[in-house]
Coordinates of C-alpha atoms and ligand atoms in Angstrom, one line a residue:
Chain E
M1 CA 14.7 7.8 30.0
A2 CA 11.8 6.4 28.1
L3 CA 12.2 7.3 24.2
I4 CA 8.5 6.6 23.7
K5 CA 5.9 7.4 26.4
L6 CA 2.4 6.9 26.2
E7 CA 0.2 8.4 29.0
N8 CA -3.3 7.7 29.9
L9 CA -4.4 7.1 26.2
H10 CA -8.2 6.9 25.5
K11 CA -10.0 6.5 22.3
R12 CA -13.5 5.8 21.8
Y13 CA -15.7 4.9 18.6
G14 CA -19.2 5.6 19.1
T15 CA -19.8 4.3 22.6
Q16 CA -17.3 1.7 22.5
W17 CA -13.8 2.1 24.0
A18 CA -11.1 1.2 21.6
V19 CA -8.5 2.2 23.8
K20 CA -9.0 2.8 27.6
D21 CA -6.3 4.4 29.7
V22 CA -3.3 2.8 28.3
S23 CA 0.1 4.0 29.5
I24 CA 3.3 2.4 28.4
E25 CA 6.9 3.4 28.2
V26 CA 9.4 2.0 25.7
K27 CA 13.1 2.5 26.5
E28 CA 15.5 3.5 23.8
G29 CA 16.9 0.5 21.8
T30 CA 14.3 -1.9 23.3
T31 CA 11.3 -3.6 21.7
C32 CA 8.0 -3.4 23.4
V33 CA 5.4 -5.9 21.8
I34 CA 1.7 -5.0 22.2
L35 CA 0.1 -8.6 22.5
G36 CA -3.7 -9.2 22.6
P37 CA -6.7 -10.8 20.8
S38 CA -8.0 -9.3 17.8
G39 CA -10.0 -6.0 18.5
S40 CA -8.2 -5.5 21.7
G41 CA -7.0 -1.9 20.6
K42 CA -3.4 -2.7 19.7
S43 CA -3.3 -1.0 16.2
S44 CA -5.1 1.9 17.7
V45 CA -2.5 2.4 20.4
L46 CA 0.3 2.1 17.8
K47 CA -1.4 4.7 15.3
M48 CA -1.4 7.0 18.1
I49 CA 2.5 7.0 18.2
N50 CA 2.9 8.3 14.5
R51 CA -0.4 10.3 14.7
L52 CA -2.3 8.2 12.3
I53 CA -5.1 8.6 14.8
E54 CA -5.3 11.2 17.7
P55 CA -6.3 10.1 21.1
D56 CA -9.6 11.6 22.7
S57 CA -7.6 12.2 25.7
G58 CA -3.9 11.3 27.2
R59 CA -0.7 12.1 25.7
V60 CA 2.1 10.7 23.6
F61 CA 5.7 11.7 24.0
Y62 CA 8.7 11.0 21.9
K63 CA 12.2 12.1 23.1
G64 CA 10.4 13.7 26.1
K65 CA 8.3 16.2 23.9
D66 CA 4.6 15.7 23.2
V67 CA 4.2 14.4 19.5
K68 CA 1.6 17.2 18.9
E69 CA 4.5 19.5 18.9
Y70 CA 6.4 17.9 16.1
N71 CA 5.9 18.4 12.4
V72 CA 3.7 15.4 11.8
I73 CA 5.7 14.3 8.6
K74 CA 8.9 14.7 10.3
L75 CA 7.9 12.6 13.2
R76 CA 6.5 9.9 10.9
R77 CA 10.1 9.9 9.1
E78 CA 11.6 9.2 12.5
M79 CA 9.4 6.0 12.6
G80 CA 9.6 3.4 10.1
Y81 CA 6.1 2.0 9.6
A82 CA 5.2 -1.7 8.5
V83 CA 2.0 -3.4 8.3
Q84 CA 0.1 -6.6 7.3
N85 CA -0.3 -7.7 3.7
I86 CA -1.7 -4.8 1.8
G87 CA 1.2 -2.7 2.8
L88 CA 3.1 -2.5 -0.5
F89 CA 2.1 -0.1 -3.4
P90 CA 0.8 -2.4 -6.1
H91 CA 1.9 0.1 -9.1
L92 CA 5.5 0.4 -7.9
T93 CA 8.4 -2.0 -8.1
V94 CA 10.1 -3.3 -5.1
E95 CA 12.9 -0.8 -5.7
E96 CA 10.4 2.1 -5.9
N97 CA 8.5 0.9 -3.0
I98 CA 11.7 1.0 -0.8
S99 CA 13.0 4.1 -2.3
L100 CA 9.7 6.2 -2.4
L101 CA 10.6 8.1 0.8
L102 CA 14.3 8.3 0.3
K103 CA 13.5 10.3 -3.1
E104 CA 11.3 12.5 -1.1
I105 CA 13.9 13.4 1.5
K106 CA 16.1 14.0 -1.5
W107 CA 18.7 11.4 -1.2
S108 CA 21.0 11.2 -4.4
K109 CA 19.9 8.4 -7.0
Q110 CA 23.3 6.7 -6.4
K111 CA 22.7 6.4 -2.6
I112 CA 19.2 5.4 -3.0
K113 CA 20.1 2.6 -5.3
E114 CA 23.0 1.2 -2.9
R115 CA 20.7 1.5 0.0
A116 CA 17.8 -0.4 -1.7
E117 CA 20.2 -3.2 -2.5
E118 CA 21.8 -3.2 1.1
L119 CA 18.2 -3.4 2.6
L120 CA 17.1 -6.3 0.3
I121 CA 20.1 -8.1 1.2
L122 CA 19.5 -7.4 4.9
V123 CA 16.1 -9.0 4.6
G124 CA 17.4 -11.9 2.7
L125 CA 16.3 -11.1 -0.7
E126 CA 18.7 -11.2 -3.8
P127 CA 18.7 -7.5 -5.2
K128 CA 19.2 -8.6 -8.7
I129 CA 16.1 -10.8 -8.9
Y130 CA 13.8 -8.6 -6.8
L131 CA 14.5 -4.9 -7.3
K132 CA 12.5 -4.7 -10.6
K133 CA 9.6 -7.1 -9.5
Y134 CA 6.2 -5.8 -8.8
P135 CA 4.3 -6.8 -5.5
S136 CA 1.9 -8.9 -7.4
Q137 CA 4.8 -11.1 -8.6
L138 CA 5.9 -11.7 -4.9
S139 CA 5.2 -14.5 -2.6
G140 CA 3.4 -13.5 0.8
G141 CA 6.8 -13.9 2.5
E142 CA 8.8 -12.0 0.1
A143 CA 6.3 -9.1 0.2
Q144 CA 6.6 -8.7 4.0
R145 CA 10.4 -8.9 3.7
V146 CA 10.1 -5.9 1.3
G147 CA 7.6 -4.2 3.7
V148 CA 10.1 -4.5 6.5
A149 CA 12.9 -3.2 4.2
R150 CA 10.7 -0.3 3.2
A151 CA 10.1 0.5 6.9
L152 CA 14.0 0.6 7.4
S153 CA 14.7 2.6 4.2
A154 CA 15.6 6.0 5.9
D155 CA 17.1 4.3 8.9
P156 CA 14.9 5.7 11.4
P157 CA 15.6 5.3 15.2
V158 CA 12.0 4.0 15.6
L159 CA 10.2 1.0 14.1
L160 CA 6.4 0.6 14.5
M161 CA 5.2 -2.7 13.2
D162 CA 1.5 -3.8 13.1
E163 CA 1.4 -7.4 12.6
P164 CA 3.9 -7.5 9.7
F165 CA 3.7 -11.3 9.6
G166 CA 0.2 -11.8 10.4
A167 CA -1.1 -12.8 6.9
L168 CA 1.4 -15.4 6.2
D169 CA 1.3 -19.3 6.5
P170 CA 2.6 -20.7 9.6
I171 CA 5.9 -22.0 8.3
T172 CA 6.8 -18.8 6.5
R173 CA 5.8 -16.7 9.4
R174 CA 8.0 -18.8 11.7
K175 CA 11.0 -18.4 9.3
L176 CA 10.5 -14.7 9.2
Q177 CA 9.9 -14.0 12.9
D178 CA 13.1 -16.0 13.6
E179 CA 15.1 -14.0 10.9
F180 CA 13.4 -10.6 12.0
A181 CA 14.4 -11.4 15.6
R182 CA 18.2 -11.8 14.2
I183 CA 17.9 -8.7 12.3
K184 CA 16.4 -6.6 15.1
S185 CA 19.4 -7.6 17.5
T186 CA 21.8 -6.1 14.9
L187 CA 19.9 -3.0 14.4
R188 CA 19.2 -2.1 17.9
K189 CA 16.2 0.0 17.1
T190 CA 13.4 1.3 19.4
T191 CA 10.5 -1.1 18.5
V192 CA 6.9 -1.0 19.2
F193 CA 5.7 -4.3 17.6
V194 CA 1.8 -5.3 17.5
T195 CA 0.9 -8.9 17.4
H196 CA -1.6 -11.6 18.5
D197 CA 1.0 -14.5 17.9
I198 CA 2.3 -15.3 21.4
Y199 CA 5.4 -17.0 19.9
E200 CA 6.4 -13.8 18.0
A201 CA 5.8 -11.7 21.2
V202 CA 8.1 -13.9 23.3
I203 CA 11.0 -14.1 20.7
L204 CA 11.0 -10.2 20.0
A205 CA 9.9 -8.5 23.2
D206 CA 12.0 -7.0 25.8
E207 CA 8.7 -6.1 27.3
I208 CA 5.2 -7.4 26.6
A209 CA 2.1 -5.2 26.9
L210 CA -0.9 -7.5 27.1
M211 CA -4.1 -5.8 26.0
K212 CA -7.8 -6.9 26.2
D213 CA -10.9 -4.8 25.2
G214 CA -8.8 -1.7 25.0
E215 CA -7.1 -2.0 28.4
L216 CA -3.6 -2.8 29.4
I217 CA -3.9 -5.8 31.5
Q218 CA -0.3 -6.5 32.2
K219 CA 3.0 -5.0 31.1
S220 CA 6.4 -6.9 32.0
D221 CA 9.2 -9.0 30.5
P222 CA 8.1 -12.4 28.9
F223 CA 9.7 -14.3 31.6
E224 CA 8.0 -12.5 34.3
L225 CA 4.5 -12.8 32.5
W226 CA 5.1 -16.7 32.5
Q227 CA 6.0 -16.8 36.2
N228 CA 3.6 -14.2 37.6
P229 CA 0.5 -13.8 35.4
K230 CA -1.7 -11.3 36.8
N231 CA -5.0 -13.0 36.5
E232 CA -7.0 -15.8 34.8
F233 CA -7.2 -14.0 31.4
V234 CA -3.3 -13.5 31.1
M235 CA -2.8 -17.4 31.9
K236 CA -5.6 -18.5 29.6
F237 CA -4.4 -16.2 26.9
L238 CA -1.0 -17.2 27.0
G239 CA -1.7 -21.0 27.4
N240 CA 0.5 -23.6 28.6
E241 CA 2.6 -23.7 25.5
Y242 CA 4.0 -20.4 26.6
G243 CA 6.6 -21.8 28.9
F244 CA 8.1 -23.5 25.8
H245 CA 8.0 -20.4 23.9
I246 CA 10.2 -19.0 26.6
L247 CA 12.5 -21.7 26.7
S248 CA 13.0 -21.5 23.0
K249 CA 14.2 -17.9 23.6
Y250 CA 17.1 -19.0 25.6
T251 CA 20.2 -20.9 24.3
L252 CA 22.6 -23.1 26.4
Q253 CA 24.7 -20.1 26.1
S254 CA 22.8 -18.5 29.0
L255 CA 23.6 -21.4 31.4
G256 CA 27.3 -20.4 32.0
K257 CA 29.9 -23.0 33.0
L258 CA 28.9 -26.6 32.9
K259 CA 30.6 -29.5 34.4
E260 CA 33.3 -31.0 32.4
C261 CA 33.2 -34.6 31.5
V262 CA 35.2 -37.2 29.4
E263 CA 33.0 -39.6 28.0
R264 CA 29.7 -39.4 26.0
N265 CA 28.2 -42.5 27.4
G266 CA 25.7 -42.8 24.8
L267 CA 24.0 -39.6 25.7
P268 CA 22.6 -37.2 23.1
V269 CA 25.0 -34.4 22.1
V270 CA 24.0 -31.0 21.7
N271 CA 26.0 -27.5 21.4
R272 CA 25.7 -24.1 22.9
S273 CA 23.4 -22.7 20.1
F274 CA 20.6 -25.1 21.1
S275 CA 17.8 -23.7 22.9
L276 CA 16.7 -25.0 26.1
K277 CA 13.4 -26.1 24.6
D278 CA 15.0 -28.2 22.0
T279 CA 17.3 -29.5 24.6
L280 CA 14.4 -30.7 26.9
S281 CA 12.7 -32.0 23.7
L282 CA 15.9 -34.3 23.1
M283 CA 15.9 -35.4 26.8
L284 CA 12.5 -36.5 26.5
K285 CA 12.9 -38.2 23.2
Y286 CA 15.9 -40.2 24.4
R287 CA 14.2 -40.5 27.9
T288 CA 17.2 -39.2 29.7
K289 CA 17.7 -36.5 32.2
S290 CA 21.2 -35.4 30.7
V291 CA 22.8 -34.4 27.6
V292 CA 26.4 -34.0 26.6
V293 CA 27.2 -30.2 25.3
E294 CA 30.0 -30.0 22.7
E295 CA 31.8 -26.9 23.8
P296 CA 33.3 -24.4 21.0
D297 CA 36.7 -25.4 22.0
K298 CA 35.9 -29.2 21.3
R299 CA 35.9 -30.3 24.9
I300 CA 32.4 -31.7 26.3
S301 CA 30.4 -31.2 29.4
L302 CA 27.5 -32.5 30.9
L303 CA 24.1 -30.8 31.3
T304 CA 21.3 -32.3 33.5
F305 CA 17.8 -31.6 33.7
D306 CA 18.4 -30.1 37.4
E307 CA 20.4 -27.4 35.8
I308 CA 17.8 -26.3 33.5
L309 CA 15.5 -26.3 36.6
S310 CA 17.7 -24.1 38.5
F311 CA 18.4 -21.8 35.6
V312 CA 14.5 -21.1 35.7
D313 CA 14.6 -20.7 39.4
K314 CA 17.5 -18.3 39.6
K315 CA 16.1 -16.3 36.8
R316 CA 12.7 -16.2 38.6
N317 CA 14.3 -15.2 41.9
L318 CA 16.0 -12.4 39.8
E319 CA 13.0 -11.2 38.5
D320 CA 11.2 -11.2 42.0
R321 CA 14.1 -9.2 43.2
I322 CA 13.9 -6.6 40.4
N323 CA 10.1 -6.4 41.2
D324 CA 10.8 -5.8 44.9
A325 CA 13.2 -3.0 43.9
R326 CA 10.5 -1.6 41.8
I327 CA 8.2 -1.4 44.6
Chain Q
M1 CA 2.2 3.2 -15.4
M2 CA 0.4 0.0 -14.4
Q3 CA 2.2 -3.1 -15.4
E4 CA 0.3 -4.9 -18.3
F5 CA 0.5 -8.6 -19.0
N6 CA -0.6 -8.3 -22.6
L7 CA 0.5 -11.3 -24.3
P8 CA 2.3 -10.3 -27.6
K9 CA -0.4 -12.0 -29.7
F10 CA -3.2 -9.8 -28.3
R11 CA -1.0 -6.6 -28.8
A12 CA -0.5 -7.6 -32.4
V13 CA -4.2 -7.8 -32.9
R14 CA -4.8 -4.5 -31.4
I15 CA -2.1 -2.8 -33.4
L16 CA -3.6 -4.1 -36.5
R17 CA -7.0 -2.9 -35.6
L18 CA -5.6 0.6 -34.8
F19 CA -4.0 0.6 -38.2
I20 CA -7.4 -0.5 -40.0
Y21 CA -9.3 2.4 -38.3
L22 CA -6.5 4.8 -39.5
L23 CA -6.7 3.5 -43.0
I24 CA -10.6 4.0 -43.0
V25 CA -10.2 7.5 -41.8
Y26 CA -7.4 8.1 -44.6
F27 CA -9.4 6.7 -47.3
T28 CA -12.6 8.4 -46.3
S29 CA -11.3 12.0 -45.5
V30 CA -7.9 12.5 -46.9
N31 CA -7.5 10.5 -49.9
V32 CA -11.0 9.9 -51.3
K33 CA -10.5 8.8 -54.8
I34 CA -11.4 5.1 -54.1
F35 CA -14.1 6.2 -51.6
E36 CA -15.7 8.3 -54.2
K37 CA -15.8 5.6 -56.8
I38 CA -17.3 3.3 -54.3
L39 CA -20.0 5.9 -53.5
R40 CA -20.8 6.5 -57.0
T41 CA -21.4 2.7 -57.5
A42 CA -23.6 2.7 -54.7
F43 CA -25.5 5.8 -55.3
P44 CA -25.5 6.1 -59.0
D45 CA -28.5 8.5 -59.0
F46 CA -26.5 11.3 -57.5
K47 CA -24.4 14.0 -59.1
N48 CA -22.2 14.6 -56.2
V49 CA -21.3 12.0 -53.7
I50 CA -18.5 14.1 -52.0
Y51 CA -19.6 17.0 -50.4
A52 CA -18.1 19.9 -52.5
G53 CA -18.3 22.9 -50.1
T54 CA -15.0 22.1 -48.1
Q55 CA -12.0 19.8 -48.8
P56 CA -12.6 16.5 -46.8
S57 CA -9.3 16.9 -45.1
E58 CA -10.1 20.2 -43.8
L59 CA -13.6 18.9 -42.3
L60 CA -11.4 16.2 -40.6
I61 CA -9.0 18.7 -39.1
E62 CA -11.8 20.8 -37.8
H63 CA -13.5 17.9 -36.3
L64 CA -10.3 16.7 -34.6
K65 CA -9.4 20.2 -33.5
I66 CA -12.9 20.7 -31.8
T67 CA -12.9 17.2 -30.3
F68 CA -9.3 17.5 -28.8
I69 CA -9.4 20.9 -27.6
S70 CA -12.5 20.5 -25.8
T71 CA -11.5 17.0 -24.3
S72 CA -8.0 18.4 -23.2
A73 CA -9.8 21.6 -21.5
A74 CA -12.3 19.1 -19.8
I75 CA -9.4 17.0 -18.5
V76 CA -7.5 19.9 -17.1
L77 CA -10.6 21.5 -15.6
G78 CA -11.9 18.4 -14.3
S79 CA -8.6 17.5 -12.7
L80 CA -8.5 20.9 -11.0
L81 CA -12.2 20.4 -10.0
S82 CA -11.5 17.1 -8.5
V83 CA -8.6 18.2 -6.4
I84 CA -11.0 20.7 -5.1
I85 CA -14.0 18.4 -4.4
L86 CA -11.4 16.0 -2.8
A87 CA -10.1 18.5 -0.6
R88 CA -10.3 17.8 3.0
Y89 CA -11.8 20.9 4.4
L90 CA -14.7 20.6 1.7
E91 CA -15.5 17.1 2.8
P92 CA -18.9 18.0 4.4
Y93 CA -20.0 19.5 0.9
R94 CA -18.7 16.6 -1.1
E95 CA -22.0 14.8 -1.4
I96 CA -24.1 17.8 -2.5
V97 CA -21.3 18.9 -5.2
I98 CA -21.2 15.3 -6.5
D99 CA -25.0 15.1 -6.8
T100 CA -25.2 18.5 -8.4
A101 CA -22.5 17.6 -10.8
S102 CA -24.5 14.3 -11.8
F103 CA -27.6 16.1 -12.3
L104 CA -25.7 18.7 -14.5
Q105 CA -24.6 15.7 -16.7
T106 CA -28.0 14.8 -17.6
L107 CA -28.5 17.9 -19.8
P108 CA -28.0 17.1 -23.4
S109 CA -25.2 19.0 -25.2
V110 CA -27.5 20.4 -27.9
A111 CA -29.4 22.3 -25.1
I112 CA -26.0 23.7 -23.9
I113 CA -25.2 24.9 -27.4
G114 CA -28.5 26.3 -27.6
L115 CA -27.8 28.1 -24.3
V116 CA -24.4 29.5 -25.3
I117 CA -24.9 30.5 -28.9
P118 CA -26.9 33.8 -28.1
V119 CA -24.1 34.7 -26.0
L120 CA -21.0 33.6 -27.8
G121 CA -22.5 33.7 -31.4
Y122 CA -21.4 31.3 -34.1
G123 CA -18.0 29.7 -34.8
S124 CA -15.9 27.1 -33.0
L125 CA -15.7 28.6 -29.5
P126 CA -19.4 28.0 -28.7
V127 CA -19.2 24.4 -29.7
I128 CA -15.9 23.8 -27.7
I129 CA -17.5 25.5 -24.8
A130 CA -20.6 23.4 -25.0
L131 CA -18.5 20.2 -25.1
V132 CA -16.3 21.1 -22.3
A133 CA -19.5 21.8 -20.0
Y134 CA -20.9 18.7 -21.2
S135 CA -17.8 16.5 -20.6
I136 CA -16.3 18.2 -17.5
M137 CA -18.7 16.3 -15.1
P138 CA -18.0 12.9 -16.3
V139 CA -14.3 13.6 -16.1
T140 CA -14.3 15.1 -12.7
L141 CA -16.8 12.4 -11.4
N142 CA -14.6 9.8 -12.6
I143 CA -11.4 11.3 -11.1
V144 CA -13.1 11.5 -7.8
S145 CA -14.5 8.2 -7.7
G146 CA -11.1 6.6 -9.0
I147 CA -9.2 8.4 -6.1
Q148 CA -11.8 7.4 -3.6
S149 CA -11.6 3.9 -4.6
V150 CA -7.9 3.8 -3.7
S151 CA -7.8 1.6 -0.5
G152 CA -7.8 3.7 2.5
E153 CA -5.3 1.1 4.1
V154 CA -2.6 1.9 1.3
I155 CA -2.9 5.6 1.8
E156 CA -2.8 5.1 5.7
V157 CA 0.7 3.3 5.0
A158 CA 1.8 6.0 2.9
R159 CA 0.9 8.4 5.5
G160 CA 2.6 6.4 8.2
L161 CA 5.8 6.3 6.1
G162 CA 6.0 10.0 6.3
L163 CA 5.2 10.9 2.8
S164 CA 3.6 14.3 2.2
E165 CA -0.1 14.8 1.2
T166 CA 1.1 16.1 -2.2
S167 CA 3.2 13.2 -2.9
I168 CA 0.5 10.7 -1.9
Y169 CA -1.7 12.4 -4.2
L170 CA 0.7 12.4 -7.3
R171 CA 2.7 9.1 -6.5
I172 CA 0.0 6.9 -4.9
K173 CA -3.5 8.1 -5.5
L174 CA -3.3 9.3 -9.2
P175 CA -1.4 6.4 -10.4
L176 CA -3.5 3.8 -8.7
S177 CA -6.8 5.4 -10.1
F178 CA -5.2 5.6 -13.5
G179 CA -7.4 2.9 -14.9
V180 CA -10.6 4.5 -13.9
I181 CA -9.2 7.9 -15.1
K182 CA -8.2 6.5 -18.5
A183 CA -11.7 5.0 -18.9
A184 CA -13.3 8.3 -18.2
V185 CA -10.9 10.1 -20.7
K186 CA -11.9 7.4 -23.2
N187 CA -15.6 7.7 -22.7
V188 CA -15.5 11.5 -23.0
L189 CA -13.3 11.4 -26.1
V190 CA -15.9 9.0 -27.9
I191 CA -18.8 11.2 -26.8
N192 CA -17.1 14.3 -28.0
V193 CA -16.1 12.8 -31.4
A194 CA -20.0 12.3 -32.0
A195 CA -21.0 15.4 -30.3
A196 CA -18.5 17.5 -32.4
T197 CA -21.0 17.0 -35.2
L198 CA -23.1 19.7 -33.7
G199 CA -20.2 22.1 -34.7
A200 CA -21.9 22.0 -38.2
I201 CA -24.9 23.8 -36.8
V202 CA -23.2 26.9 -35.7
G203 CA -20.5 27.2 -38.4
A204 CA -17.7 25.8 -36.9
G205 CA -17.1 23.0 -39.6
G206 CA -16.2 19.5 -38.9
L207 CA -17.4 16.1 -40.2
G208 CA -21.1 17.2 -39.2
V209 CA -20.9 19.5 -42.3
P210 CA -21.6 16.9 -44.8
I211 CA -24.0 15.1 -42.5
M212 CA -26.2 18.1 -42.2
A213 CA -25.7 18.8 -46.0
G214 CA -26.7 15.2 -46.6
I215 CA -29.8 15.6 -44.7
H216 CA -30.7 18.9 -46.2
D217 CA -30.2 17.4 -49.8
F218 CA -31.5 14.0 -49.2
N219 CA -28.2 12.7 -50.1
P220 CA -27.2 9.6 -48.2
A221 CA -23.6 9.7 -49.7
Y222 CA -22.8 12.9 -47.9
V223 CA -24.1 11.5 -44.6
L224 CA -21.8 8.4 -44.9
Q225 CA -18.8 10.7 -46.0
G226 CA -19.3 12.5 -42.5
A227 CA -20.3 9.4 -40.5
I228 CA -17.7 6.8 -41.6
P229 CA -14.6 8.4 -40.4
Q230 CA -16.5 9.7 -37.3
A231 CA -17.1 6.2 -36.4
A232 CA -13.6 5.0 -37.3
I233 CA -12.1 7.8 -35.0
A234 CA -14.3 6.7 -32.2
L235 CA -13.4 2.9 -32.7
F236 CA -9.7 4.0 -32.9
I237 CA -10.0 5.7 -29.5
E238 CA -11.9 3.0 -28.0
E239 CA -9.3 0.6 -29.0
L240 CA -6.4 2.7 -28.1
L241 CA -7.4 3.6 -24.5
G242 CA -9.6 0.5 -23.9
Ligands
LIG1 N1 -12.1 3.6 12.6 C1 -12.9 2.8 13.3 N2 -14.2 3.0 13.6 C2 -14.9 2.3 14.4 N3 -14.4 1.3 15.2 C3 -13.1 1.1 15.1 C4 -12.2 1.8 14.2 N4 -10.9 1.5 14.4 C5 -11.0 0.7 15.3 N5 -12.3 0.3 15.6 C6 -12.7 -0.5 16.8 O1 -11.9 -0.3 17.8 C7 -11.3 -1.5 18.4 C8 -10.1 -1.7 18.5 O2 -9.5 -1.9 17.1 P1 -8.1 -2.2 16.8 O3 -7.2 -1.1 17.4 O4 -7.9 -2.2 15.3 O5 -7.7 -3.5 17.5 P2 -6.5 -4.6 17.2 O6 -5.5 -4.0 16.4 O7 -6.2 -4.9 18.6 O8 -7.2 -5.7 16.3 C9 -12.3 -2.8 17.7 O9 -13.4 -3.0 18.3 C10 -12.5 -2.1 16.3 O10 -13.6 -2.7 15.9
LIG2 MG1 -4.8 -4.5 14.4

């Protein structure tokens, strides 16, 4: 059953539709990324989930119950919320920012302190250094880490994130995206993540909901979106690089058993943690159609370009079959 | 509450200034021996250079009492009023209330005293009421504008996190508008220090008494005796809360 269900949401400002007939379901433990150009209505959809804005029509369900039937404060406490840059309270230290909600729900001082430290470690900040700092003393990346920690403070089952890495420089952003992808997989929270960054969408999403001008254009998993874009807009918006983003999401782990070999034969050597994208890049760099994979047990096996091709092919057929089954 | 990055050097200068203002008040209103000698040298033609009707320190205490009681009352009432003005269900009337308040503020405090004396008679109460009536508007308007100046996005995040409206008000809005509110309190205090002089007209005492007497007797020394500590108190407040 879907943990969060958006049903025919509409929202209009003046004469302009900000959100037009959007329906999305998010299954428990999965991540749905709402992707789209700026002004496409992503934030508006997200804020209807925690009732920061109310839809003109349509309904939002959480655990099968209309969100209007919940006490709005209780509802929001089930849903961690992180936003872009201005998110931290400037007059409070990192520790106070993280513990604000915990104080309000009456955690003990000791427990709050432990939780704040634990969260900072989780997001990669040394508690001793950062607990007492003010937001103005943090770099953009550090501030965003604290923003994520704060969203996680009361360990909510749901995370709502509105371009949390949007204001960062490209290098820091990549780093945080990859780290968050790792954190996310250990936390297993139901997440709705808003972004206009395509790479971010690909590496975080179980499903991508692509929006344009307030409308939901296509909703499917990242791979399917690559292989079966619904129209010209989807294809153009994702761009040619999208395929590489997809390939960077899969490591050689997903290829299964490979043919064993005995000799390196001067081929480049990779291991199972390499992504398909990096592997392809190596093949092109060394102008070869195969690489040697060093297995965890130190044996080596051979990986050829054709195997990557057939992986994509198999995955595509699988997708098609799932889609057939859906119809 | 807000972090301040004052360099130690500047802090030392501030403390020095505050200390000097206090000394001026002390030597013009508490221990006036030296002050008296100076005034005698400056105005050799006058028999009395220190107002004889009331102890200087008593004048000072009366003055401070009027100033601080009226300012505190204005802050408390102004805070309550601003909460009402900012209440969500009163939003449609907010503009009208603020405009009315701004208009009332243009009435001079002397006029207000004139209005309340027939009702409340002489003494310190009419002065305090006049000063409260006069300063409640700047306090209220500044709290309102301070709180309205807190970024809507910050408040939205606070709501999104699941904080209650009360705690958003107390933990986010108030502290973030602390600077603006502090400035308002400072201005009102400085105004009230001067305006408390009016207490002399209605027999409430205060540093206005020697000033009035000085004007009446053409004695500039009396005027200085009232005006110098008043100026020093105003500067002290300005420096302390500036
Ligand atoms: N409070 C508002 N008042 C008027 N227009 C708004 C408001 N909020 C959003 N909009 C408009 O609605 C559209 C969608 O906004 P938004 O949901 O913020 O898009 P996104 O998050 O995808 O950038 C935009 O055209 C925006 O200008
Ligand atoms: Mg947005």
